[in-house]
């Protein structure tokens, strides 16, 4: 048989589940992604006509996400938006994930889009810099979605 002394401790945890409806209005977040061209062969960069970027964004949080970005060169000068001018939209909409009958996310929402950069935009991108991304979170009106666990 064991004993308990003043130096012993006892720990535990309790999980409490309370139904909660949460709505997000105007939830915006910013993050920065550095573009490092060190692993690219840039010797013929001036001969390139265009660059195709394939963005695949997966969303497993139960809200819609709106993505916009601004590209800056290595000196911090603003160059262009993502998606760039002339695209079908000025932002990318990432749909919410699919929620199963059990209330858990069963598959993420996905937006896969190819963006074509031409001319100076393409060359600037290949030389490196950073993308400042802005993500907006949007929930549907109360009562229009399944609860998520």
mmCIF file of N, CA and C in Angstrom:
data_model
loop_
_atom_site.group_PDB
_atom_site.id
_atom_site.type_symbol
_atom_site.label_atom_id
_atom_site.label_comp_id
_atom_site.label_asym_id
_atom_site.label_seq_id
_atom_site.Cartn_x
_atom_site.Cartn_y
_atom_site.Cartn_z
ATOM 1 N N UNK A 1 0.853 -1.174 0.000
ATOM 2 C CA UNK A 1 0.000 0.000 0.000
ATOM 3 C C UNK A 1 0.893 1.229 0.000
ATOM 4 N N UNK A 2 0.523 2.249 -0.813
ATOM 5 C CA UNK A 2 1.305 3.469 -0.918
ATOM 6 C C UNK A 2 0.911 4.487 0.125
ATOM 7 N N UNK A 3 1.619 5.595 0.074
ATOM 8 C CA UNK A 3 1.303 6.685 1.004
ATOM 9 C C UNK A 3 1.346 8.000 0.240
ATOM 10 N N UNK A 4 0.750 9.013 0.800
ATOM 11 C CA UNK A 4 0.710 10.344 0.226
ATOM 12 C C UNK A 4 1.457 11.275 1.151
ATOM 13 N N UNK A 5 2.394 12.048 0.561
ATOM 14 C CA UNK A 5 3.143 12.996 1.385
ATOM 15 C C UNK A 5 2.854 14.421 0.922
ATOM 16 N N UNK A 6 3.434 15.386 1.629
ATOM 17 C CA UNK A 6 3.189 16.792 1.300
ATOM 18 C C UNK A 6 3.792 17.194 -0.047
ATOM 19 N N UNK A 7 4.751 16.419 -0.592
ATOM 20 C CA UNK A 7 5.371 16.740 -1.871
ATOM 21 C C UNK A 7 4.660 16.095 -3.049
ATOM 22 N N UNK A 8 3.660 15.267 -2.815
ATOM 23 C CA UNK A 8 2.911 14.623 -3.887
ATOM 24 C C UNK A 8 1.855 15.581 -4.433
ATOM 25 N N UNK A 9 1.469 15.318 -5.659
ATOM 26 C CA UNK A 9 0.418 16.151 -6.243
ATOM 27 C C UNK A 9 -0.572 15.264 -6.971
ATOM 28 N N UNK A 10 -1.721 15.814 -7.192
ATOM 29 C CA UNK A 10 -2.788 15.119 -7.890
ATOM 30 C C UNK A 10 -3.305 16.067 -8.969
ATOM 31 N N UNK A 11 -3.401 15.560 -10.192
ATOM 32 C CA UNK A 11 -3.858 16.412 -11.293
ATOM 33 C C UNK A 11 -4.963 15.695 -12.053
ATOM 34 N N UNK A 12 -5.751 16.459 -12.751
ATOM 35 C CA UNK A 12 -6.827 15.896 -13.547
ATOM 36 C C UNK A 12 -7.336 16.933 -14.520
ATOM 37 N N UNK A 13 -8.256 16.528 -15.358
ATOM 38 C CA UNK A 13 -8.858 17.488 -16.285
ATOM 39 C C UNK A 13 -10.332 17.165 -16.429
ATOM 40 N N UNK A 14 -11.060 18.180 -16.780
ATOM 41 C CA UNK A 14 -12.501 18.046 -16.971
ATOM 42 C C UNK A 14 -12.837 18.692 -18.305
ATOM 43 N N UNK A 15 -13.644 18.017 -19.088
ATOM 44 C CA UNK A 15 -14.106 18.584 -20.346
ATOM 45 C C UNK A 15 -15.574 18.908 -20.190
ATOM 46 N N UNK A 16 -15.910 20.167 -20.414
ATOM 47 C CA UNK A 16 -17.297 20.611 -20.313
ATOM 48 C C UNK A 16 -17.726 21.079 -21.695
ATOM 49 N N UNK A 17 -18.803 20.543 -22.175
ATOM 50 C CA UNK A 17 -19.323 20.947 -23.482
ATOM 51 C C UNK A 17 -20.585 21.759 -23.281
ATOM 52 N N UNK A 18 -20.531 22.980 -23.802
ATOM 53 C CA UNK A 18 -21.665 23.888 -23.681
ATOM 54 C C UNK A 18 -22.041 24.333 -25.090
ATOM 55 N N UNK A 19 -23.290 24.215 -25.473
ATOM 56 C CA UNK A 19 -23.664 24.722 -26.807
ATOM 57 C C UNK A 19 -23.353 26.212 -26.908
ATOM 58 N N UNK A 20 -22.731 26.602 -28.007
ATOM 59 C CA UNK A 20 -22.317 27.985 -28.178
ATOM 60 C C UNK A 20 -22.433 28.349 -29.648
ATOM 61 N N UNK A 21 -23.115 29.423 -29.944
ATOM 62 C CA UNK A 21 -23.150 29.966 -31.295
ATOM 63 C C UNK A 21 -22.205 31.151 -31.333
ATOM 64 N N UNK A 22 -21.278 31.125 -32.287
ATOM 65 C CA UNK A 22 -20.323 32.208 -32.416
ATOM 66 C C UNK A 22 -20.438 32.776 -33.818
ATOM 67 N N UNK A 23 -20.512 34.073 -33.920
ATOM 68 C CA UNK A 23 -20.517 34.741 -35.211
ATOM 69 C C UNK A 23 -19.315 35.659 -35.295
ATOM 70 N N UNK A 24 -18.697 35.712 -36.446
ATOM 71 C CA UNK A 24 -17.531 36.577 -36.636
ATOM 72 C C UNK A 24 -17.881 37.586 -37.710
ATOM 73 N N UNK A 25 -17.787 38.840 -37.357
ATOM 74 C CA UNK A 25 -18.040 39.894 -38.332
ATOM 75 C C UNK A 25 -16.812 40.783 -38.378
ATOM 76 N N UNK A 26 -16.242 40.915 -39.542
ATOM 77 C CA UNK A 26 -15.069 41.776 -39.684
ATOM 78 C C UNK A 26 -13.822 41.199 -39.062
ATOM 79 N N UNK A 27 -13.739 39.882 -38.924
ATOM 80 C CA UNK A 27 -12.539 39.255 -38.386
ATOM 81 C C UNK A 27 -11.462 39.205 -39.444
ATOM 82 N N UNK A 28 -10.451 40.055 -39.335
ATOM 83 C CA UNK A 28 -9.384 40.122 -40.324
ATOM 84 C C UNK A 28 -8.042 39.835 -39.674
ATOM 85 N N UNK A 29 -7.221 39.068 -40.377
ATOM 86 C CA UNK A 29 -5.901 38.717 -39.890
ATOM 87 C C UNK A 29 -4.898 38.950 -41.005
ATOM 88 N N UNK A 30 -3.704 39.383 -40.632
ATOM 89 C CA UNK A 30 -2.640 39.588 -41.615
ATOM 90 C C UNK A 30 -1.467 38.682 -41.275
ATOM 91 N N UNK A 31 -0.789 38.225 -42.322
ATOM 92 C CA UNK A 31 0.411 37.429 -42.158
ATOM 93 C C UNK A 31 1.325 37.718 -43.335
ATOM 94 N N UNK A 32 2.602 37.425 -43.170
ATOM 95 C CA UNK A 32 3.587 37.688 -44.209
ATOM 96 C C UNK A 32 4.262 36.391 -44.621
ATOM 97 N N UNK A 33 4.412 36.211 -45.931
ATOM 98 C CA UNK A 33 5.128 35.058 -46.483
ATOM 99 C C UNK A 33 6.303 35.607 -47.291
ATOM 100 N N UNK A 34 7.500 35.150 -46.959
ATOM 101 C CA UNK A 34 8.676 35.568 -47.709
ATOM 102 C C UNK A 34 8.852 34.673 -48.926
ATOM 103 N N UNK A 35 9.162 35.282 -50.061
ATOM 104 C CA UNK A 35 9.435 34.560 -51.293
ATOM 105 C C UNK A 35 10.951 34.546 -51.452
ATOM 106 N N UNK A 36 11.543 33.367 -51.345
ATOM 107 C CA UNK A 36 12.992 33.224 -51.413
ATOM 108 C C UNK A 36 13.373 32.556 -52.727
ATOM 109 N N UNK A 37 13.984 33.295 -53.642
ATOM 110 C CA UNK A 37 14.313 32.728 -54.947
ATOM 111 C C UNK A 37 15.628 31.944 -54.956
ATOM 112 N N UNK A 38 16.235 31.701 -53.805
ATOM 113 C CA UNK A 38 17.563 31.087 -53.769
ATOM 114 C C UNK A 38 17.596 29.686 -54.374
ATOM 115 N N UNK A 39 16.463 28.981 -54.385
ATOM 116 C CA UNK A 39 16.458 27.639 -54.969
ATOM 117 C C UNK A 39 15.985 27.639 -56.422
ATOM 118 N N UNK A 40 15.846 28.825 -57.021
ATOM 119 C CA UNK A 40 15.425 28.917 -58.426
ATOM 120 C C UNK A 40 16.607 29.345 -59.281
ATOM 121 N N UNK A 41 16.634 28.867 -60.509
ATOM 122 C CA UNK A 41 17.633 29.307 -61.475
ATOM 123 C C UNK A 41 17.130 30.601 -62.111
ATOM 124 N N UNK A 42 17.750 31.708 -61.732
ATOM 125 C CA UNK A 42 17.292 33.015 -62.215
ATOM 126 C C UNK A 42 18.210 33.587 -63.294
ATOM 127 N N UNK A 43 19.081 32.743 -63.874
ATOM 128 C CA UNK A 43 20.017 33.260 -64.886
ATOM 129 C C UNK A 43 19.304 33.761 -66.136
ATOM 130 N N UNK A 44 18.183 33.165 -66.489
ATOM 131 C CA UNK A 44 17.454 33.588 -67.691
ATOM 132 C C UNK A 44 16.167 34.334 -67.359
ATOM 133 N N UNK A 45 16.135 34.994 -66.219
ATOM 134 C CA UNK A 45 14.902 35.646 -65.762
ATOM 135 C C UNK A 45 14.413 36.703 -66.756
ATOM 136 N N UNK A 46 15.319 37.388 -67.421
ATOM 137 C CA UNK A 46 14.894 38.443 -68.352
ATOM 138 C C UNK A 46 14.274 37.884 -69.623
ATOM 139 N N UNK A 47 14.448 36.591 -69.887
ATOM 140 C CA UNK A 47 13.870 35.971 -71.078
ATOM 141 C C UNK A 47 12.490 35.372 -70.819
ATOM 142 N N UNK A 48 12.037 35.406 -69.582
ATOM 143 C CA UNK A 48 10.744 34.808 -69.250
ATOM 144 C C UNK A 48 9.607 35.737 -69.616
ATOM 145 N N UNK A 49 8.531 35.158 -70.147
ATOM 146 C CA UNK A 49 7.366 35.942 -70.535
ATOM 147 C C UNK A 49 6.301 35.972 -69.445
ATOM 148 N N UNK A 50 6.179 34.879 -68.694
ATOM 149 C CA UNK A 50 5.152 34.827 -67.662
ATOM 150 C C UNK A 50 5.497 33.781 -66.604
ATOM 151 N N UNK A 51 4.803 33.887 -65.490
ATOM 152 C CA UNK A 51 4.918 32.933 -64.389
ATOM 153 C C UNK A 51 3.501 32.547 -64.004
ATOM 154 N N UNK A 52 3.255 31.267 -63.822
ATOM 155 C CA UNK A 52 1.961 30.808 -63.328
ATOM 156 C C UNK A 52 2.121 30.333 -61.894
ATOM 157 N N UNK A 53 1.354 30.938 -61.008
ATOM 158 C CA UNK A 53 1.339 30.549 -59.600
ATOM 159 C C UNK A 53 0.069 29.761 -59.345
ATOM 160 N N UNK A 54 0.204 28.593 -58.767
ATOM 161 C CA UNK A 54 -0.979 27.830 -58.387
ATOM 162 C C UNK A 54 -1.124 27.923 -56.880
ATOM 163 N N UNK A 55 -2.192 28.570 -56.451
ATOM 164 C CA UNK A 55 -2.497 28.699 -55.026
ATOM 165 C C UNK A 55 -3.585 27.697 -54.694
ATOM 166 N N UNK A 56 -3.315 26.842 -53.728
ATOM 167 C CA UNK A 56 -4.331 25.928 -53.228
ATOM 168 C C UNK A 56 -4.449 26.191 -51.733
ATOM 169 N N UNK A 57 -5.587 26.718 -51.359
ATOM 170 C CA UNK A 57 -5.814 27.070 -49.959
ATOM 171 C C UNK A 57 -6.897 26.151 -49.421
ATOM 172 N N UNK A 58 -6.564 25.457 -48.324
ATOM 173 C CA UNK A 58 -7.512 24.553 -47.678
ATOM 174 C C UNK A 58 -7.967 25.179 -46.365
ATOM 175 N N UNK A 59 -9.249 25.074 -46.115
ATOM 176 C CA UNK A 59 -9.853 25.688 -44.940
ATOM 177 C C UNK A 59 -10.586 24.619 -44.126
ATOM 178 N N UNK A 60 -10.125 24.382 -42.896
ATOM 179 C CA UNK A 60 -10.779 23.399 -42.034
ATOM 180 C C UNK A 60 -11.464 24.051 -40.839
ATOM 181 N N UNK A 61 -11.514 25.387 -40.807
ATOM 182 C CA UNK A 61 -12.261 26.051 -39.746
ATOM 183 C C UNK A 61 -13.647 26.405 -40.293
ATOM 184 N N UNK A 62 -14.664 26.301 -39.490
ATOM 185 C CA UNK A 62 -16.040 26.415 -40.013
ATOM 186 C C UNK A 62 -16.503 27.842 -40.318
ATOM 187 N N UNK A 63 -15.747 28.527 -41.153
ATOM 188 C CA UNK A 63 -16.110 29.861 -41.630
ATOM 189 C C UNK A 63 -15.622 29.998 -43.069
ATOM 190 N N UNK A 64 -16.186 30.923 -43.810
ATOM 191 C CA UNK A 64 -15.657 31.253 -45.130
ATOM 192 C C UNK A 64 -14.476 32.190 -44.942
ATOM 193 N N UNK A 65 -13.510 32.099 -45.830
ATOM 194 C CA UNK A 65 -12.327 32.956 -45.749
ATOM 195 C C UNK A 65 -12.185 33.708 -47.067
ATOM 196 N N UNK A 66 -11.900 34.997 -46.961
ATOM 197 C CA UNK A 66 -11.614 35.825 -48.127
ATOM 198 C C UNK A 66 -10.131 36.176 -48.068
ATOM 199 N N UNK A 67 -9.391 35.833 -49.127
ATOM 200 C CA UNK A 67 -7.945 36.050 -49.194
ATOM 201 C C UNK A 67 -7.619 37.167 -50.168
ATOM 202 N N UNK A 68 -6.783 38.094 -49.737
ATOM 203 C CA UNK A 68 -6.177 39.080 -50.624
ATOM 204 C C UNK A 68 -4.711 39.191 -50.233
ATOM 205 N N UNK A 69 -3.894 39.606 -51.172
ATOM 206 C CA UNK A 69 -2.479 39.748 -50.875
ATOM 207 C C UNK A 69 -1.868 40.909 -51.627
ATOM 208 N N UNK A 70 -0.775 41.407 -51.084
ATOM 209 C CA UNK A 70 0.005 42.458 -51.744
ATOM 210 C C UNK A 70 1.445 41.973 -51.803
ATOM 211 N N UNK A 71 2.045 42.084 -52.990
ATOM 212 C CA UNK A 71 3.413 41.644 -53.179
ATOM 213 C C UNK A 71 4.350 42.842 -53.108
ATOM 214 N N UNK A 72 5.432 42.679 -52.331
ATOM 215 C CA UNK A 72 6.449 43.715 -52.170
ATOM 216 C C UNK A 72 7.799 43.151 -52.601
ATOM 217 N N UNK A 73 8.630 43.986 -53.235
ATOM 218 C CA UNK A 73 9.950 43.515 -53.653
ATOM 219 C C UNK A 73 10.894 43.447 -52.460
ATOM 220 N N UNK A 74 12.149 43.066 -52.728
ATOM 221 C CA UNK A 74 13.132 42.898 -51.657
ATOM 222 C C UNK A 74 13.423 44.192 -50.900
ATOM 223 N N UNK A 75 13.181 45.342 -51.545
ATOM 224 C CA UNK A 75 13.391 46.641 -50.893
ATOM 225 C C UNK A 75 12.169 47.119 -50.128
ATOM 226 N N UNK A 76 11.076 46.356 -50.188
ATOM 227 C CA UNK A 76 9.857 46.742 -49.484
ATOM 228 C C UNK A 76 8.924 47.616 -50.295
ATOM 229 N N UNK A 77 9.177 47.762 -51.586
ATOM 230 C CA UNK A 77 8.315 48.566 -52.450
ATOM 231 C C UNK A 77 7.114 47.738 -52.900
ATOM 232 N N UNK A 78 5.920 48.322 -52.787
ATOM 233 C CA UNK A 78 4.700 47.649 -53.251
ATOM 234 C C UNK A 78 4.761 47.490 -54.759
ATOM 235 N N UNK A 79 4.432 46.267 -55.254
ATOM 236 C CA UNK A 79 4.459 46.026 -56.693
ATOM 237 C C UNK A 79 3.088 45.709 -57.276
ATOM 238 N N UNK A 80 2.361 44.748 -56.684
ATOM 239 C CA UNK A 80 1.060 44.378 -57.240
ATOM 240 C C UNK A 80 0.254 43.594 -56.220
ATOM 241 N N UNK A 81 -1.048 43.431 -56.551
ATOM 242 C CA UNK A 81 -1.975 42.683 -55.698
ATOM 243 C C UNK A 81 -2.033 41.219 -56.123
ATOM 244 N N UNK A 82 -2.431 40.381 -55.207
ATOM 245 C CA UNK A 82 -2.804 38.997 -55.496
ATOM 246 C C UNK A 82 -4.242 38.839 -55.070
ATOM 247 N N UNK A 83 -5.125 38.419 -55.911
ATOM 248 C CA UNK A 83 -4.975 38.235 -57.350
ATOM 249 C C UNK A 83 -4.622 39.559 -58.026
ATOM 250 N N UNK A 84 -3.860 39.501 -59.131
ATOM 251 C CA UNK A 84 -3.440 40.731 -59.813
ATOM 252 C C UNK A 84 -4.582 41.385 -60.577
ATOM 253 N N UNK A 85 -4.360 42.638 -60.986
ATOM 254 C CA UNK A 85 -5.354 43.345 -61.805
ATOM 255 C C UNK A 85 -5.641 42.542 -63.054
ATOM 256 N N UNK A 86 -6.875 42.574 -63.508
ATOM 257 C CA UNK A 86 -7.262 41.817 -64.680
ATOM 258 C C UNK A 86 -7.776 40.422 -64.352
ATOM 259 N N UNK A 87 -7.666 40.021 -63.078
ATOM 260 C CA UNK A 87 -8.220 38.720 -62.675
ATOM 261 C C UNK A 87 -9.732 38.819 -62.613
ATOM 262 N N UNK A 88 -10.393 37.685 -62.569
ATOM 263 C CA UNK A 88 -11.858 37.687 -62.540
ATOM 264 C C UNK A 88 -12.411 38.256 -61.235
ATOM 265 N N UNK A 89 -11.595 38.302 -60.183
ATOM 266 C CA UNK A 89 -12.039 38.830 -58.898
ATOM 267 C C UNK A 89 -10.853 39.475 -58.195
ATOM 268 N N UNK A 90 -11.127 40.413 -57.288
ATOM 269 C CA UNK A 90 -10.032 41.047 -56.553
ATOM 270 C C UNK A 90 -9.693 40.308 -55.255
ATOM 271 N N UNK A 91 -10.332 39.153 -55.031
ATOM 272 C CA UNK A 91 -10.044 38.341 -53.848
ATOM 273 C C UNK A 91 -10.338 36.874 -54.165
ATOM 274 N N UNK A 92 -9.810 35.993 -53.330
ATOM 275 C CA UNK A 92 -10.107 34.571 -53.437
ATOM 276 C C UNK A 92 -11.033 34.197 -52.292
ATOM 277 N N UNK A 93 -12.110 33.510 -52.589
ATOM 278 C CA UNK A 93 -13.058 33.059 -51.571
ATOM 279 C C UNK A 93 -12.784 31.578 -51.298
ATOM 280 N N UNK A 94 -12.473 31.253 -50.048
ATOM 281 C CA UNK A 94 -12.253 29.868 -49.659
ATOM 282 C C UNK A 94 -13.490 29.442 -48.882
ATOM 283 N N UNK A 95 -14.219 28.451 -49.391
ATOM 284 C CA UNK A 95 -15.478 28.065 -48.738
ATOM 285 C C UNK A 95 -15.236 27.384 -47.397
ATOM 286 N N UNK A 96 -16.266 27.365 -46.551
ATOM 287 C CA UNK A 96 -16.123 26.645 -45.281
ATOM 288 C C UNK A 96 -16.044 25.146 -45.536
ATOM 289 N N UNK A 97 -15.553 24.391 -44.568
ATOM 290 C CA UNK A 97 -15.466 22.945 -44.747
ATOM 291 C C UNK A 97 -16.843 22.293 -44.689
ATOM 292 N N UNK A 98 -16.889 21.044 -45.117
ATOM 293 C CA UNK A 98 -18.103 20.246 -44.992
ATOM 294 C C UNK A 98 -18.162 19.707 -43.565
ATOM 295 N N UNK A 99 -19.321 19.830 -42.948
ATOM 296 C CA UNK A 99 -19.506 19.330 -41.584
ATOM 297 C C UNK A 99 -20.444 18.135 -41.659
ATOM 298 N N UNK A 100 -20.008 17.009 -41.082
ATOM 299 C CA UNK A 100 -20.813 15.800 -41.095
ATOM 300 C C UNK A 100 -21.952 15.865 -40.097
ATOM 301 N N UNK A 101 -22.834 14.871 -40.127
ATOM 302 C CA UNK A 101 -23.965 14.815 -39.203
ATOM 303 C C UNK A 101 -23.526 14.689 -37.749
ATOM 304 N N UNK A 102 -22.271 14.238 -37.537
ATOM 305 C CA UNK A 102 -21.754 14.107 -36.174
ATOM 306 C C UNK A 102 -21.244 15.436 -35.627
ATOM 307 N N UNK A 103 -21.250 16.488 -36.465
ATOM 308 C CA UNK A 103 -20.818 17.810 -36.015
ATOM 309 C C UNK A 103 -19.336 18.071 -36.198
ATOM 310 N N UNK A 104 -18.595 17.112 -36.762
ATOM 311 C CA UNK A 104 -17.172 17.294 -36.980
ATOM 312 C C UNK A 104 -16.908 17.607 -38.451
ATOM 313 N N UNK A 105 -15.839 18.353 -38.692
ATOM 314 C CA UNK A 105 -15.448 18.677 -40.063
ATOM 315 C C UNK A 105 -15.067 17.384 -40.770
ATOM 316 N N UNK A 106 -15.697 17.118 -41.915
ATOM 317 C CA UNK A 106 -15.402 15.885 -42.645
ATOM 318 C C UNK A 106 -14.448 16.113 -43.819
ATOM 319 N N UNK A 107 -14.471 17.297 -44.407
ATOM 320 C CA UNK A 107 -13.507 17.619 -45.463
ATOM 321 C C UNK A 107 -13.360 19.139 -45.537
ATOM 322 N N UNK A 108 -12.137 19.601 -45.791
ATOM 323 C CA UNK A 108 -11.909 21.047 -45.817
ATOM 324 C C UNK A 108 -12.523 21.699 -47.047
ATOM 325 N N UNK A 109 -12.811 22.987 -46.936
ATOM 326 C CA UNK A 109 -13.165 23.782 -48.104
ATOM 327 C C UNK A 109 -11.879 24.083 -48.854
ATOM 328 N N UNK A 110 -11.922 24.068 -50.174
ATOM 329 C CA UNK A 110 -10.699 24.245 -50.967
ATOM 330 C C UNK A 110 -10.938 25.269 -52.070
ATOM 331 N N UNK A 111 -9.964 26.131 -52.261
ATOM 332 C CA UNK A 111 -9.940 27.019 -53.417
ATOM 333 C C UNK A 111 -8.590 26.831 -54.078
ATOM 334 N N UNK A 112 -8.595 26.344 -55.294
ATOM 335 C CA UNK A 112 -7.357 26.167 -56.049
ATOM 336 C C UNK A 112 -7.461 27.045 -57.280
ATOM 337 N N UNK A 113 -6.500 27.931 -57.422
ATOM 338 C CA UNK A 113 -6.562 28.891 -58.506
ATOM 339 C C UNK A 113 -5.169 29.112 -59.066
ATOM 340 N N UNK A 114 -5.086 29.234 -60.372
ATOM 341 C CA UNK A 114 -3.823 29.552 -61.025
ATOM 342 C C UNK A 114 -3.854 31.016 -61.415
ATOM 343 N N UNK A 115 -2.818 31.720 -61.018
ATOM 344 C CA UNK A 115 -2.702 33.149 -61.296
ATOM 345 C C UNK A 115 -1.519 33.328 -62.241
ATOM 346 N N UNK A 116 -1.744 34.041 -63.315
ATOM 347 C CA UNK A 116 -0.694 34.262 -64.303
ATOM 348 C C UNK A 116 -0.136 35.671 -64.131
ATOM 349 N N UNK A 117 1.164 35.744 -63.908
ATOM 350 C CA UNK A 117 1.862 37.024 -63.829
ATOM 351 C C UNK A 117 2.657 37.189 -65.113
ATOM 352 N N UNK A 118 2.591 38.364 -65.705
ATOM 353 C CA UNK A 118 3.299 38.618 -66.955
ATOM 354 C C UNK A 118 4.227 39.808 -66.799
ATOM 355 N N UNK A 119 5.156 39.933 -67.709
ATOM 356 C CA UNK A 119 6.037 41.099 -67.779
ATOM 357 C C UNK A 119 6.779 41.386 -66.494
ATOM 358 N N UNK A 120 6.732 42.655 -66.081
ATOM 359 C CA UNK A 120 7.475 43.110 -64.906
ATOM 360 C C UNK A 120 7.006 42.411 -63.627
ATOM 361 N N UNK A 121 5.698 42.118 -63.538
ATOM 362 C CA UNK A 121 5.195 41.422 -62.339
ATOM 363 C C UNK A 121 5.864 40.059 -62.195
ATOM 364 N N UNK A 122 5.975 39.312 -63.288
ATOM 365 C CA UNK A 122 6.591 37.987 -63.251
ATOM 366 C C UNK A 122 8.059 38.076 -62.844
ATOM 367 N N UNK A 123 8.789 38.988 -63.448
ATOM 368 C CA UNK A 123 10.218 39.136 -63.151
ATOM 369 C C UNK A 123 10.440 39.579 -61.710
ATOM 370 N N UNK A 124 9.607 40.489 -61.227
ATOM 371 C CA UNK A 124 9.722 40.942 -59.837
ATOM 372 C C UNK A 124 9.456 39.806 -58.865
ATOM 373 N N UNK A 125 8.459 38.996 -59.165
ATOM 374 C CA UNK A 125 8.128 37.876 -58.291
ATOM 375 C C UNK A 125 9.303 36.903 -58.199
ATOM 376 N N UNK A 126 9.926 36.605 -59.327
ATOM 377 C CA UNK A 126 11.028 35.646 -59.350
ATOM 378 C C UNK A 126 12.286 36.162 -58.664
ATOM 379 N N UNK A 127 12.405 37.471 -58.546
ATOM 380 C CA UNK A 127 13.570 38.037 -57.859
ATOM 381 C C UNK A 127 13.415 37.990 -56.344
ATOM 382 N N UNK A 128 12.212 37.723 -55.864
ATOM 383 C CA UNK A 128 11.994 37.583 -54.429
ATOM 384 C C UNK A 128 11.297 38.773 -53.825
ATOM 385 N N UNK A 129 10.904 38.614 -52.589
ATOM 386 C CA UNK A 129 10.212 39.658 -51.857
ATOM 387 C C UNK A 129 9.320 39.037 -50.809
ATOM 388 N N UNK A 130 8.174 39.649 -50.602
ATOM 389 C CA UNK A 130 7.236 39.096 -49.615
ATOM 390 C C UNK A 130 5.809 39.387 -50.043
ATOM 391 N N UNK A 131 4.911 38.520 -49.566
ATOM 392 C CA UNK A 131 3.483 38.712 -49.771
ATOM 393 C C UNK A 131 2.869 38.975 -48.406
ATOM 394 N N UNK A 132 2.183 40.087 -48.289
ATOM 395 C CA UNK A 132 1.421 40.352 -47.074
ATOM 396 C C UNK A 132 -0.012 39.937 -47.381
ATOM 397 N N UNK A 133 -0.453 38.897 -46.687
ATOM 398 C CA UNK A 133 -1.782 38.333 -46.920
ATOM 399 C C UNK A 133 -2.757 38.888 -45.896
ATOM 400 N N UNK A 134 -3.966 39.119 -46.332
ATOM 401 C CA UNK A 134 -5.045 39.474 -45.425
ATOM 402 C C UNK A 134 -6.130 38.425 -45.574
ATOM 403 N N UNK A 135 -6.539 37.870 -44.447
ATOM 404 C CA UNK A 135 -7.586 36.855 -44.420
ATOM 405 C C UNK A 135 -8.771 37.410 -43.654
ATOM 406 N N UNK A 136 -9.923 37.421 -44.295
ATOM 407 C CA UNK A 136 -11.157 37.840 -43.642
ATOM 408 C C UNK A 136 -11.998 36.616 -43.337
ATOM 409 N N UNK A 137 -12.515 36.527 -42.120
ATOM 410 C CA UNK A 137 -13.341 35.390 -41.700
ATOM 411 C C UNK A 137 -14.799 35.817 -41.657
ATOM 412 N N UNK A 138 -15.667 34.982 -42.234
ATOM 413 C CA UNK A 138 -17.087 35.320 -42.298
ATOM 414 C C UNK A 138 -17.937 34.112 -41.946
ATOM 415 N N UNK A 139 -18.867 34.296 -41.035
ATOM 416 C CA UNK A 139 -19.797 33.235 -40.665
ATOM 417 C C UNK A 139 -21.165 33.565 -41.241
ATOM 418 N N UNK A 140 -21.954 32.534 -41.552
ATOM 419 C CA UNK A 140 -23.315 32.795 -42.028
ATOM 420 C C UNK A 140 -24.198 33.255 -40.873
ATOM 421 N N UNK A 141 -25.358 33.807 -41.161
ATOM 422 C CA UNK A 141 -26.271 34.229 -40.093
ATOM 423 C C UNK A 141 -26.642 33.055 -39.174
ATOM 424 N N UNK A 142 -26.938 33.365 -37.929
ATOM 425 C CA UNK A 142 -27.299 32.341 -36.942
ATOM 426 C C UNK A 142 -28.446 31.476 -37.431
ATOM 427 N N UNK A 143 -28.353 30.183 -37.153
ATOM 428 C CA UNK A 143 -29.413 29.256 -37.511
ATOM 429 C C UNK A 143 -29.313 28.690 -38.908
ATOM 430 N N UNK A 144 -28.327 29.128 -39.697
ATOM 431 C CA UNK A 144 -28.210 28.671 -41.078
ATOM 432 C C UNK A 144 -27.196 27.564 -41.284
ATOM 433 N N UNK A 145 -26.526 27.113 -40.222
ATOM 434 C CA UNK A 145 -25.509 26.073 -40.362
ATOM 435 C C UNK A 145 -25.653 25.026 -39.290
ATOM 436 N N UNK A 146 -25.042 23.855 -39.538
ATOM 437 C CA UNK A 146 -24.990 22.804 -38.530
ATOM 438 C C UNK A 146 -24.014 23.189 -37.432
ATOM 439 N N UNK A 147 -24.274 22.769 -36.203
ATOM 440 C CA UNK A 147 -23.283 23.018 -35.153
ATOM 441 C C UNK A 147 -22.005 22.243 -35.442
ATOM 442 N N UNK A 148 -20.874 22.797 -35.049
ATOM 443 C CA UNK A 148 -19.577 22.168 -35.252
ATOM 444 C C UNK A 148 -18.959 21.863 -33.910
ATOM 445 N N UNK A 149 -18.376 20.669 -33.808
ATOM 446 C CA UNK A 149 -17.712 20.274 -32.551
ATOM 447 C C UNK A 149 -16.231 20.483 -32.658
#
